[in-house]
Coordinates of C-alpha atoms and ligand atoms in Angstrom, one line a residue:
M245 CA 38.6 160.0 75.0
T246 CA 39.1 159.6 78.7
L247 CA 35.8 159.7 80.2
T248 CA 36.2 162.1 83.6
L249 CA 33.6 162.0 86.6
A250 CA 33.5 165.4 85.9
Q251 CA 31.8 164.8 82.5
L252 CA 30.0 162.2 84.0
N253 CA 28.2 164.6 87.1
A254 CA 28.5 167.6 84.3
A255 CA 26.2 165.0 81.8
N256 CA 22.1 165.3 81.4
P257 CA 20.6 161.8 82.0
A258 CA 20.6 161.1 78.0
E259 CA 24.6 162.1 77.8
F260 CA 25.1 160.2 81.3
V261 CA 23.6 157.1 79.6
A262 CA 25.3 157.1 76.2
L263 CA 28.9 158.5 77.9
L264 CA 28.5 154.9 80.0
D265 CA 27.4 152.7 76.7
G266 CA 28.4 149.2 76.7
I267 CA 29.4 149.1 80.3
Y268 CA 26.8 146.8 81.0
E269 CA 25.9 144.2 77.7
H270 CA 23.0 146.1 76.1
S271 CA 21.4 146.6 79.2
P272 CA 20.9 151.0 79.4
W273 CA 18.8 150.7 82.2
I274 CA 21.0 150.6 84.4
A275 CA 22.8 154.3 84.4
E276 CA 19.7 155.3 83.4
R277 CA 19.0 154.4 87.3
A278 CA 22.3 155.1 88.7
A279 CA 21.9 158.8 86.9
A280 CA 19.8 160.0 89.7
Q281 CA 22.7 159.5 92.4
R282 CA 25.1 162.2 91.2
P283 CA 27.1 163.7 91.5
F284 CA 29.8 161.1 91.8
K285 CA 33.1 161.9 93.6
T286 CA 35.0 159.2 93.1
L287 CA 34.9 156.1 90.2
A288 CA 34.8 153.3 93.3
Q289 CA 31.6 155.2 94.2
L290 CA 29.9 154.9 90.8
K291 CA 31.0 151.2 90.8
V292 CA 29.0 150.4 94.1
A293 CA 26.1 152.8 93.0
L294 CA 25.8 150.7 89.3
A295 CA 26.3 147.7 91.6
A296 CA 23.3 148.7 94.0
V297 CA 21.2 149.2 91.0
V298 CA 21.4 145.9 90.0
R299 CA 20.9 144.6 93.0
K300 CA 17.6 146.6 93.6
A301 CA 16.5 145.4 90.3
T302 CA 13.4 143.2 89.8
R303 CA 14.4 139.3 89.4
T304 CA 13.2 139.4 85.5
E305 CA 15.3 142.6 84.8
Q306 CA 18.4 140.8 86.7
L307 CA 17.5 137.5 84.4
G308 CA 17.4 139.8 81.5
L309 CA 20.7 140.9 82.3
M310 CA 22.5 138.1 82.8
R311 CA 20.7 136.4 79.5
A312 CA 22.2 139.6 77.5
H313 CA 25.3 138.3 78.1
P314 CA 27.3 136.1 75.4
E315 CA 28.3 132.6 76.4
L316 CA 32.2 132.2 76.4
A317 CA 33.2 130.9 72.7
G318 CA 29.8 130.3 72.2
K319 CA 27.5 131.2 68.8
A320 CA 27.8 134.6 69.0
M321 CA 32.1 134.5 68.9
V322 CA 31.5 132.0 66.4
A323 CA 29.3 134.5 64.6
K324 CA 31.1 137.7 64.8
T325 CA 28.1 139.0 66.7
L326 CA 29.8 140.1 70.2
T327 CA 29.4 143.5 71.1
A328 CA 33.0 145.4 70.8
E329 CA 33.8 145.1 74.5
S330 CA 32.9 141.2 74.8
S331 CA 34.5 140.1 71.3
Q332 CA 38.2 142.0 72.9
E333 CA 37.6 140.1 76.2
Q334 CA 37.3 137.1 74.8
N335 CA 40.1 137.9 72.3
Q336 CA 42.4 139.4 74.7
A337 CA 41.7 135.8 76.7
G338 CA 42.4 133.8 73.5
L339 CA 39.0 132.5 73.1
T340 CA 39.1 133.1 69.8
H341 CA 42.1 130.7 69.0
C342 CA 41.2 127.8 71.4
S343 CA 42.5 124.3 70.9
P344 CA 39.7 122.0 69.1
A345 CA 40.0 119.9 72.3
E346 CA 39.7 122.8 74.3
F347 CA 36.7 124.6 71.9
E348 CA 35.3 120.9 72.3
R349 CA 35.4 121.9 76.2
L350 CA 33.7 124.4 76.2
Q351 CA 30.8 123.7 73.5
S352 CA 30.2 121.0 76.2
L353 CA 30.3 123.1 79.6
N354 CA 27.8 125.8 77.7
A355 CA 25.5 123.5 77.3
T356 CA 25.7 121.4 80.5
Y357 CA 25.5 124.9 82.4
S358 CA 22.5 125.9 79.9
E359 CA 20.6 122.9 80.7
R360 CA 21.3 123.3 84.5
F361 CA 20.9 127.1 84.7
G362 CA 19.0 128.2 82.0
L363 CA 21.6 131.1 81.6
P364 CA 25.0 131.5 79.9
F365 CA 27.8 131.4 81.7
I366 CA 29.1 134.7 82.7
L367 CA 32.9 135.4 83.8
A368 CA 34.5 138.4 84.0
V369 CA 37.9 137.1 81.9
R370 CA 40.0 140.0 82.4
G371 CA 40.3 137.6 86.2
P372 CA 40.5 139.6 89.4
R373 CA 44.1 141.2 88.3
G374 CA 42.3 142.8 85.0
T375 CA 44.9 141.6 82.6
G376 CA 42.8 138.4 82.0
L377 CA 42.6 135.0 82.6
T378 CA 44.2 131.9 80.8
R379 CA 41.9 129.4 78.8
T380 CA 42.8 127.0 81.0
Q381 CA 42.1 129.1 84.5
I382 CA 39.0 130.1 82.1
I383 CA 38.2 126.4 81.8
E384 CA 38.6 125.2 85.3
T385 CA 36.4 128.0 86.9
F386 CA 33.9 127.1 84.2
A387 CA 34.0 123.4 85.1
R388 CA 33.9 124.5 89.0
R389 CA 31.0 126.5 88.7
V390 CA 28.9 124.4 86.7
L391 CA 28.6 122.3 89.5
G392 CA 27.5 125.1 92.0
S393 CA 24.0 125.5 93.2
H394 CA 21.4 128.2 91.5
E395 CA 21.3 130.4 94.3
F396 CA 25.9 130.7 94.8
E397 CA 25.3 130.6 90.4
F398 CA 22.9 133.9 90.6
A399 CA 24.8 135.6 93.0
E400 CA 28.4 134.6 91.9
S401 CA 27.1 135.5 87.7
L402 CA 25.8 138.8 88.7
H403 CA 29.3 139.5 91.0
N404 CA 31.1 138.7 87.5
I405 CA 28.7 141.6 85.9
D406 CA 29.6 143.9 87.9
R407 CA 33.5 143.1 87.9
I408 CA 33.3 143.5 83.8
A409 CA 31.5 146.5 84.2
E410 CA 34.1 147.6 86.6
I411 CA 37.2 146.5 84.1
R412 CA 35.2 148.5 81.0
L413 CA 35.0 151.6 83.7
N414 CA 38.6 151.0 84.4
D415 CA 39.2 151.3 80.5
K416 CA 36.9 154.1 79.7
F417 CA 38.6 156.5 82.7
A418 CA 42.1 155.0 81.5
Q419 CA 42.5 154.5 85.6
Q420 CA 43.8 151.2 85.9
P421 CA 44.9 149.7 89.8
L422 CA 48.4 149.9 89.6
L423 CA 49.1 149.4 93.8
G424 CA 46.7 146.9 93.4
Q425 CA 48.3 145.1 90.7
Q426 CA 52.1 145.3 93.0
V427 CA 50.0 144.0 95.8
W428 CA 48.8 141.0 93.8
D429 CA 52.0 140.3 91.9
W430 CA 54.1 140.6 95.6
A431 CA 51.0 137.9 96.8
E432 CA 51.4 135.7 93.6
A433 CA 55.4 135.5 94.2
L434 CA 55.1 134.5 97.8
A435 CA 53.0 131.9 96.8
R436 CA 55.3 130.2 94.6
H437 CA 57.1 128.8 98.5
S438 CA 54.8 126.0 99.6
E439 CA 55.9 122.8 101.6
E440 CA 53.7 121.1 99.0
S441 CA 54.8 119.5 95.9
D442 CA 51.2 120.2 94.0
P443 CA 51.9 123.8 92.6
N444 CA 48.2 124.8 93.6
R445 CA 48.6 124.1 97.0
L446 CA 50.2 126.4 99.2
S447 CA 51.6 125.7 102.7
V448 CA 53.9 128.0 104.4
T449 CA 54.2 126.4 108.2
Y450 CA 56.3 128.0 111.0
L451 CA 60.8 128.5 110.2
S452 CA 60.1 125.4 107.7
E453 CA 62.0 126.0 104.0
A454 CA 59.3 127.7 102.2
H455 CA 58.5 130.4 105.3
R456 CA 62.2 131.2 105.1
A457 CA 61.7 131.6 101.8
C458 CA 58.9 133.8 102.0
A459 CA 60.9 135.6 105.2
A460 CA 64.2 136.7 102.6
D461 CA 61.3 138.0 100.4
L462 CA 59.7 140.2 102.5
Q463 CA 62.9 141.2 103.8
G464 CA 63.9 142.2 100.2
W465 CA 61.0 143.5 98.8
M466 CA 60.7 146.0 102.1
R467 CA 64.8 147.3 101.1
E468 CA 64.1 148.0 97.1
A469 CA 60.8 149.8 98.7
G470 CA 62.7 152.3 101.2
F471 CA 62.5 150.8 104.4
D472 CA 65.1 152.2 107.0
E473 CA 65.8 149.5 108.7
V474 CA 64.9 146.0 108.1
H475 CA 65.4 142.6 109.8
Q476 CA 63.8 139.3 110.8
D477 CA 63.5 139.1 114.6
A478 CA 64.3 136.7 117.4
V479 CA 60.9 134.4 116.4
G480 CA 61.2 134.5 112.9
N481 CA 59.2 138.2 112.6
V482 CA 60.3 140.5 109.5
V483 CA 59.9 143.8 110.7
G484 CA 60.5 147.5 108.5
I485 CA 60.5 150.4 109.9
Y486 CA 60.1 153.8 108.2
H487 CA 61.1 156.2 110.0
G488 CA 59.3 160.1 110.4
T489 CA 60.7 163.4 109.9
D490 CA 62.5 162.9 113.7
P491 CA 63.5 159.1 114.1
S492 CA 62.7 159.2 117.7
A493 CA 59.7 159.8 117.1
R494 CA 56.3 157.3 118.1
R495 CA 55.5 154.9 115.4
L496 CA 52.3 153.8 114.0
L497 CA 52.2 149.7 114.1
T498 CA 50.5 147.4 111.4
G499 CA 51.2 144.3 109.6
S500 CA 49.8 140.7 109.3
H501 CA 50.8 137.3 109.1
F502 CA 52.2 135.3 106.7
D503 CA 52.6 131.8 107.7
T504 CA 49.6 130.1 106.3
V505 CA 46.5 126.8 106.7
R506 CA 47.3 123.7 104.9
D507 CA 46.0 124.1 101.5
G508 CA 45.5 127.8 102.1
G509 CA 44.9 131.0 100.2
R510 CA 47.3 133.2 99.1
F511 CA 46.1 136.9 100.5
D512 CA 45.4 135.5 104.4
G513 CA 47.7 137.6 106.5
R514 CA 49.8 138.7 103.6
L515 CA 47.8 141.1 102.2
G516 CA 48.1 142.5 105.9
I517 CA 52.0 142.8 105.3
L518 CA 52.0 143.7 101.5
V519 CA 49.0 146.8 101.9
P520 CA 51.5 149.3 104.2
L521 CA 54.7 147.8 102.2
V522 CA 53.0 149.3 99.1
A523 CA 52.2 153.0 100.9
V524 CA 56.0 152.9 102.1
R525 CA 57.2 152.7 98.7
E526 CA 55.3 155.6 97.9
L527 CA 56.1 157.8 100.9
H528 CA 59.7 157.0 100.3
R529 CA 59.2 157.3 96.0
T530 CA 58.2 160.1 96.4
G531 CA 60.4 161.4 99.2
K532 CA 57.8 162.2 101.8
R533 CA 58.1 161.6 105.9
L534 CA 55.7 161.4 107.8
P535 CA 55.6 163.1 111.3
F536 CA 55.7 159.8 112.9
G537 CA 57.4 156.1 112.3
I538 CA 56.2 153.4 110.6
E539 CA 56.1 149.8 111.5
V540 CA 55.6 147.1 109.1
V541 CA 55.6 143.7 110.6
G542 CA 55.3 140.3 108.6
F543 CA 54.2 138.2 112.0
A544 CA 55.7 134.3 111.3
E545 CA 53.2 132.4 112.7
E546 CA 49.6 133.1 113.3
E547 CA 47.7 130.1 112.1
G548 CA 49.6 127.7 114.8
L549 CA 49.8 124.8 111.9
R550 CA 53.4 123.2 113.2
Y551 CA 52.6 123.9 116.8
P552 CA 49.5 124.2 119.3
A553 CA 50.5 128.0 120.3
T554 CA 49.2 130.1 118.3
F555 CA 49.7 134.0 117.5
L556 CA 53.1 133.0 119.1
A557 CA 54.9 135.9 116.4
S558 CA 52.4 138.7 118.3
S559 CA 52.5 137.5 121.7
A560 CA 56.4 137.7 121.5
L561 CA 55.7 141.6 120.8
V562 CA 53.0 142.1 123.5
G563 CA 55.2 140.2 126.1
A564 CA 53.1 136.8 126.5
F565 CA 55.7 134.3 124.4
E566 CA 55.2 131.2 127.0
P567 CA 58.5 129.8 127.7
A568 CA 56.8 126.2 127.1
W569 CA 55.7 126.8 124.4
L570 CA 59.4 126.2 123.7
E571 CA 59.1 122.7 124.2
Q572 CA 56.2 122.0 122.2
L573 CA 56.8 119.2 119.5
D574 CA 55.5 119.5 116.0
A575 CA 54.0 116.3 114.4
N576 CA 57.8 115.0 113.4
G577 CA 58.5 115.4 117.3
I578 CA 60.8 118.7 116.6
P579 CA 61.2 121.1 119.4
M580 CA 60.1 125.1 118.8
R581 CA 63.4 125.5 120.3
A582 CA 65.4 123.3 117.7
A583 CA 63.7 124.8 114.4
M584 CA 63.9 128.8 115.6
Q585 CA 67.8 127.0 116.3
A586 CA 68.4 125.5 113.0
A587 CA 66.4 128.5 111.6
G588 CA 69.1 130.7 112.7
L589 CA 66.7 131.9 115.8
P590 CA 68.3 132.2 119.1
G591 CA 65.4 130.0 120.2
T592 CA 66.0 131.3 124.0
M593 CA 63.4 133.6 125.9
A594 CA 66.3 136.1 126.5
A595 CA 66.2 136.7 123.2
I596 CA 62.1 136.6 122.7
Q597 CA 61.4 138.7 125.7
A598 CA 63.5 141.4 124.0
L599 CA 60.9 141.5 121.3
Q600 CA 58.6 143.2 123.8
R601 CA 57.2 146.5 122.7
D602 CA 57.1 149.8 124.7
A603 CA 53.4 150.9 124.5
A604 CA 54.7 154.5 124.8
R605 CA 56.7 154.3 121.7
Y606 CA 53.7 153.7 119.3
L607 CA 50.6 155.7 118.4
G608 CA 48.5 152.3 117.7
F609 CA 48.1 149.3 115.3
V610 CA 46.2 148.7 112.0
E611 CA 45.9 145.6 110.6
V612 CA 44.4 144.8 106.8
H613 CA 42.9 141.3 106.1
I614 CA 40.6 139.2 103.8
E615 CA 39.0 136.6 106.0
Q616 CA 35.6 138.4 106.7
G617 CA 33.8 135.4 104.9
P618 CA 31.3 136.8 102.8
V619 CA 29.9 139.5 104.3
L620 CA 31.6 142.2 101.6
A621 CA 30.6 140.0 98.6
E622 CA 27.0 140.0 99.6
L623 CA 26.7 143.6 100.0
N624 CA 28.8 144.6 97.0
L625 CA 31.1 146.5 98.9
P626 CA 35.4 146.7 98.6
L627 CA 36.1 147.7 101.8
G628 CA 34.4 146.7 105.7
V629 CA 35.4 148.3 109.1
V630 CA 35.9 145.9 111.6
T631 CA 33.9 146.8 115.2
S632 CA 35.7 143.5 117.3
I633 CA 37.5 140.8 116.5
N634 CA 35.6 137.8 118.3
G635 CA 37.2 136.0 121.4
S636 CA 37.6 132.0 120.5
V637 CA 39.0 129.2 122.5
R638 CA 40.6 126.3 120.9
L639 CA 40.6 122.3 122.9
L640 CA 42.5 119.3 121.6
G641 CA 40.3 116.3 123.2
E642 CA 41.0 112.3 123.1
V643 CA 38.6 109.1 123.5
L644 CA 40.1 105.8 124.8
G645 CA 37.6 103.1 123.7
V646 CA 38.8 99.3 123.1
A647 CA 40.2 98.6 119.4
S648 CA 38.1 95.0 118.7
H649 CA 37.5 93.0 116.0
A650 CA 34.8 95.4 113.4
G651 CA 33.0 91.4 113.1
T652 CA 33.1 89.6 116.2
T653 CA 32.3 92.4 118.5
P654 CA 28.6 92.7 119.1
M655 CA 27.2 96.1 118.8
N656 CA 26.6 96.3 122.1
R657 CA 29.3 95.7 123.8
R658 CA 31.8 98.2 121.8
H659 CA 33.6 100.9 123.3
D660 CA 33.5 102.8 119.9
A661 CA 36.2 105.7 120.6
L662 CA 35.3 107.4 117.5
A663 CA 31.2 107.1 117.6
A664 CA 31.7 109.0 121.2
A665 CA 33.5 111.6 119.1
A666 CA 31.1 111.9 116.2
E667 CA 27.7 112.3 118.6
L668 CA 30.2 115.4 119.9
V669 CA 31.1 117.1 116.8
L670 CA 27.2 117.0 116.1
Y671 CA 26.5 119.1 119.4
V672 CA 29.2 121.2 119.0
E673 CA 27.2 122.0 115.5
E674 CA 24.5 121.9 117.1
R675 CA 25.0 123.7 120.1
A676 CA 27.0 126.7 118.2
S677 CA 23.7 127.2 115.5
S678 CA 21.9 127.5 118.3
V679 CA 22.8 131.2 119.2
K680 CA 23.6 133.6 116.4
S681 CA 26.8 135.2 117.6
V682 CA 28.8 131.6 118.3
V683 CA 30.5 129.4 115.4
G684 CA 31.7 126.1 116.6
T685 CA 34.4 123.3 114.8
V686 CA 36.1 120.2 114.5
G687 CA 37.9 120.7 111.7
M688 CA 40.4 117.9 113.4
L689 CA 38.8 114.4 113.6
E690 CA 41.4 111.0 113.3
V691 CA 41.6 107.5 114.3
P692 CA 44.8 107.2 114.7
G693 CA 46.6 103.7 113.5
G694 CA 42.6 103.0 112.7
S695 CA 42.0 100.2 110.2
V696 CA 38.5 99.4 108.0
N697 CA 38.0 95.9 110.6
V698 CA 38.8 97.5 113.6
V699 CA 36.6 99.1 116.2
P700 CA 38.5 102.9 116.6
G701 CA 40.1 102.1 120.2
C702 CA 41.3 105.4 120.0
C703 CA 40.3 109.1 118.6
R704 CA 42.0 112.5 118.0
F705 CA 40.4 115.7 118.2
S706 CA 39.7 119.5 117.8
V707 CA 37.2 122.1 118.9
D708 CA 37.3 125.6 118.2
I709 CA 34.7 128.0 120.0
R710 CA 34.1 131.7 119.2
A711 CA 31.8 134.5 120.1
T712 CA 31.8 137.7 119.8
T713 CA 31.5 138.1 123.8
D714 CA 33.6 136.1 126.3
G715 CA 30.5 135.4 127.9
A716 CA 28.5 133.8 125.1
R717 CA 31.7 132.0 124.0
N718 CA 32.6 130.8 127.7
T719 CA 29.1 129.5 127.8
C720 CA 29.2 127.0 124.7
L721 CA 32.3 125.5 125.8
A722 CA 30.9 125.2 129.7
D723 CA 27.3 122.8 127.3
V724 CA 30.3 121.1 124.7
W725 CA 31.9 119.9 128.2
R726 CA 29.0 118.6 129.9
Q727 CA 28.0 116.9 126.7
F728 CA 31.1 115.7 126.2
D729 CA 31.2 114.3 129.6
E730 CA 27.9 112.8 129.6
I731 CA 28.8 110.9 126.3
C732 CA 32.0 109.5 127.2
S733 CA 30.2 108.4 130.4
D734 CA 27.0 106.9 128.9
R735 CA 29.3 105.0 126.7
G736 CA 32.3 104.1 129.6
L737 CA 35.1 105.8 127.6
E738 CA 37.8 108.0 129.0
Y739 CA 38.7 111.3 127.5
S740 CA 41.0 114.1 127.9
L741 CA 40.3 118.1 126.6
D742 CA 43.2 120.4 127.1
E743 CA 42.4 123.7 126.2
V744 CA 45.7 124.9 123.8
M745 CA 44.4 128.6 123.0
R746 CA 42.1 131.1 124.8
V747 CA 42.0 134.8 123.2
P748 CA 39.8 137.3 124.6
A749 CA 37.2 139.0 122.2
A750 CA 39.2 142.5 120.8
P751 CA 36.9 145.2 120.4
S752 CA 38.5 147.8 118.0
D753 CA 39.5 151.2 119.5
P754 CA 36.9 154.1 118.7
D755 CA 39.6 156.4 117.6
W756 CA 41.3 153.9 115.2
Q757 CA 38.2 152.3 113.8
H758 CA 37.0 156.0 113.4
R759 CA 40.2 156.6 111.1
W760 CA 39.4 153.7 109.0
E761 CA 35.6 155.0 108.6
T762 CA 37.2 158.4 107.7
A763 CA 39.3 156.4 105.4
V764 CA 36.7 154.5 103.9
A765 CA 34.0 157.2 103.5
A766 CA 36.6 159.2 101.6
L767 CA 36.9 156.9 98.9
G768 CA 33.7 157.7 98.7
L769 CA 32.4 153.9 100.0
P770 CA 29.3 153.1 102.1
V771 CA 30.6 152.9 105.8
H772 CA 29.9 148.9 106.4
H773 CA 31.0 147.9 110.2
L774 CA 31.3 144.2 110.9
P775 CA 33.2 142.2 113.4
S776 CA 35.5 139.4 112.6
G777 CA 35.0 135.6 113.0
A778 CA 38.4 134.8 112.0
G779 CA 41.1 135.7 114.7
H780 CA 44.3 138.3 113.5
D781 CA 47.3 139.4 115.3
A782 CA 45.4 142.8 116.0
M783 CA 44.0 140.8 119.0
K784 CA 47.4 139.8 120.5
L785 CA 48.3 143.7 119.9
H786 CA 45.7 144.3 121.8
D787 CA 47.1 143.7 125.2
L788 CA 49.6 146.9 124.4
L789 CA 48.3 148.7 122.0
P790 CA 45.1 150.6 120.5
Q791 CA 43.5 148.6 117.5
A792 CA 41.7 148.6 114.8
M793 CA 41.5 146.6 111.8
L794 CA 40.3 146.8 107.9
F795 CA 38.5 144.1 105.8
V796 CA 38.9 143.7 102.4
R797 CA 36.0 141.9 100.3
G798 CA 37.2 138.5 98.8
E799 CA 36.4 137.1 95.7
N800 CA 34.2 133.9 95.4
A801 CA 32.1 134.4 98.4
G802 CA 35.0 135.5 100.6
I803 CA 36.4 132.1 100.9
S804 CA 39.2 131.6 102.9
H805 CA 41.8 128.7 104.3
N806 CA 41.1 127.6 100.7
P807 CA 42.9 127.9 97.4
L808 CA 40.4 129.8 96.1
E809 CA 40.9 132.6 98.4
S810 CA 41.3 136.1 96.1
S811 CA 40.9 139.4 95.8
T812 CA 41.1 142.1 92.5
C813 CA 43.0 144.4 91.9
D814 CA 40.6 147.3 92.7
D815 CA 39.9 145.9 95.8
I816 CA 43.4 145.7 97.1
D817 CA 43.8 148.6 95.5
L818 CA 40.9 150.5 97.5
A819 CA 42.6 148.9 100.5
V820 CA 45.9 150.5 99.8
Q821 CA 44.0 154.1 99.3
A822 CA 42.6 153.6 102.4
F823 CA 45.5 153.2 104.1
Q824 CA 47.2 155.8 102.9
H825 CA 44.4 158.1 103.5
L826 CA 44.6 157.1 107.2
L827 CA 48.2 157.7 107.1
A828 CA 47.8 161.5 105.6
Q829 CA 45.2 162.1 108.0
L830 CA 47.5 161.0 111.5
A831 CA 49.6 163.1 109.7
T832 CA 47.6 166.1 110.7
E833 CA 46.9 164.8 113.8
K834 CA 48.3 166.5 117.0
L835 CA 50.0 163.1 117.9
P836 CA 51.5 162.5 121.5
R837 CA 55.4 162.4 121.9
Ligands
HGY327 O1 41.9 131.0 113.2 C1 41.5 132.3 112.7 O2 40.7 132.6 112.7 C2 42.8 132.8 111.7 O3 42.5 132.2 110.8 N1 44.2 132.3 112.4
MN328 MN1 43.8 132.3 108.6
MN329 MN1 44.8 135.4 108.7

C-alpha cells in the first residue's frame, strides 16, 4: 500500500510511528519526535525533519541508532536475523552471494572497523543512484572509510543512515527521483570521456578529444530533448535554445562548464548543464512553451587547466575574451588558436567577438552547481542559495636560485629555490587562515628537471587567493607579495610572480536570489544562504546580466575536484524541481519585452 503525506498528516501519533516503521532500524523514537512537526507538505520536508531529529538527539541515542544497524555480510545476515528492509538491501546488493574472497574481505573489514570505531560500518548499499552499489564498490568504500577519522566516520554514518531512510521512504511513497536519475546517467555517460588511461580518473581539458566527445554528447542530448536550436560556437561552447511562445521573447540564460580539473569529479559544472537540459526535456515532452526562451550553455572552459586563461568560454559571451589568450601555449607548446583550429573552430577574434550577448535579449543568468564543500552536508540540507561568489586572484611564480651539488654545498652557501617557495607556501597558509573570509592555496609546486642530489636552482608554483570581498582578497595578496619579496631578498634569490587571473566577487542579484529562495521553500525545504568559495561562470556573466546560483549538496562531505565528488539522485532531483519551480514562477511574472 503506497503511503501518502495526507495519511501521515492525518494519523494520530501512534499511527504515524507505525506508518514509518522500518525507516530507521529499531528506532521508533525518531518518528515519535518528528510527529509534532506535522503537517509535512512534501516528502523532502519529512526527510529533512527526520534527519534533524537524529542530529538533535543525544550522542548516546545516536550511538544506539548506529549500533542498531547490522554489519554488512555480517553475523545477522548469516543468521538470517536482519530486518526485512536490511535483508532486502543486502540481498539486492549481492552481499548474500559474496565470493569466498569477498566474504573474507568483508569479515576482516568488519573486524577492523569494529575495533577502530566500536560500531558497525554503515553504508547505504543502494548508493547515490538508489539502485544499488556493486559488491566491489561496497568493499572499496568500506576499505576507504575504515581508515577515516572518528569525527568523519561519525558524521558519515549518520549521513548514510539518513540516506537509507530516504530510500526506504521513497519505496513506501512509491516515489523515485526519475529526473535526478536521468541527470545522474547523463553525468555517468559524459564521464566515460577522459584523457586518462585509468577509467577511474576523469580529466577533460579544453578541446581535447575527450572534450570534443563530451560536446558531441551534449548536442545530441539537447536535440533529443527537443531544443529548437543546438550548435557549438566559436570557442567550443555547446548552446541549446528552447524558444518561448514568442521566439523573439527574451531568454533566461543558464548553464555551466563541462571541462574538468585533472582527476576531477563528474558533477562539477556538468550538473549545471544537465539540470536545465532535463527541465527543457520535460517542457518539450509535455508540449509546454513559456513566455520566455531558455538558452542552456555548456561552457567549454572554466577550470583553466590547459591554458592559464580561465573562464575563457563565458568571457566570450560577455565580450571579455582577450586577444592575447589566443597566443597562450599549453604544456605541449600548442597555441590556443591552433588548438581551436584543430578542433574545427575559427580561432579568430572576429568569430569570438561575435559571441558577445546583448543583455537586452536576456532576463538574467542562473547556474546550478555542486562545488560548495561540506556546508550543506553538515547541515543535512539538499539545496542552498548562493549569496555571493568569492572574488579570486591567481598568480604563477618562479624562484631562481643556484643548482648545486647536494653533497658538497655547505648549508650556509646555498641558493635553494624550493626552500624559498616552501617558506611562501607556509606563509600563504598562515596568512589566509588568519582571516575567516579568506582562503589561500598553493596548488602547484615543481622543480623543473630536479634531481635528488641537486639543490633546486629553480622552482615554479601557483598561488590562488579568494575572499568574500575584493578588499580582503587584495590585502591578503599585498601581504603575500611583500612576504615573498622578503623571503627572496633574505636568501639572495631572484623571483617572478605574474598575475594570471583576477575575478571580482560577484554578489547574487537580489531578485534572482529571491527566485531561488522561493523555489527552495516551495519544495518544503529550509532556505539556507551561503557564499560560494569556488569560482563559477556566473561570475563572468555577472558582468553582463543579473545572476544567482543554486547549490546542491555533495556526497563524501561535499568534496569536489576529486573523483569522490558525488551527489544523490534525490538531491539532484530536488535541484531539477527547484529549477522547474523557478521557470514556472518566472512565467507568472510581468517580464520586460
Ligand atoms: O577554481 C574554482 O573555483 C573553479 O573550480 N574553477
Ligand atoms: Mn571546479
Ligand atoms: Mn565548477
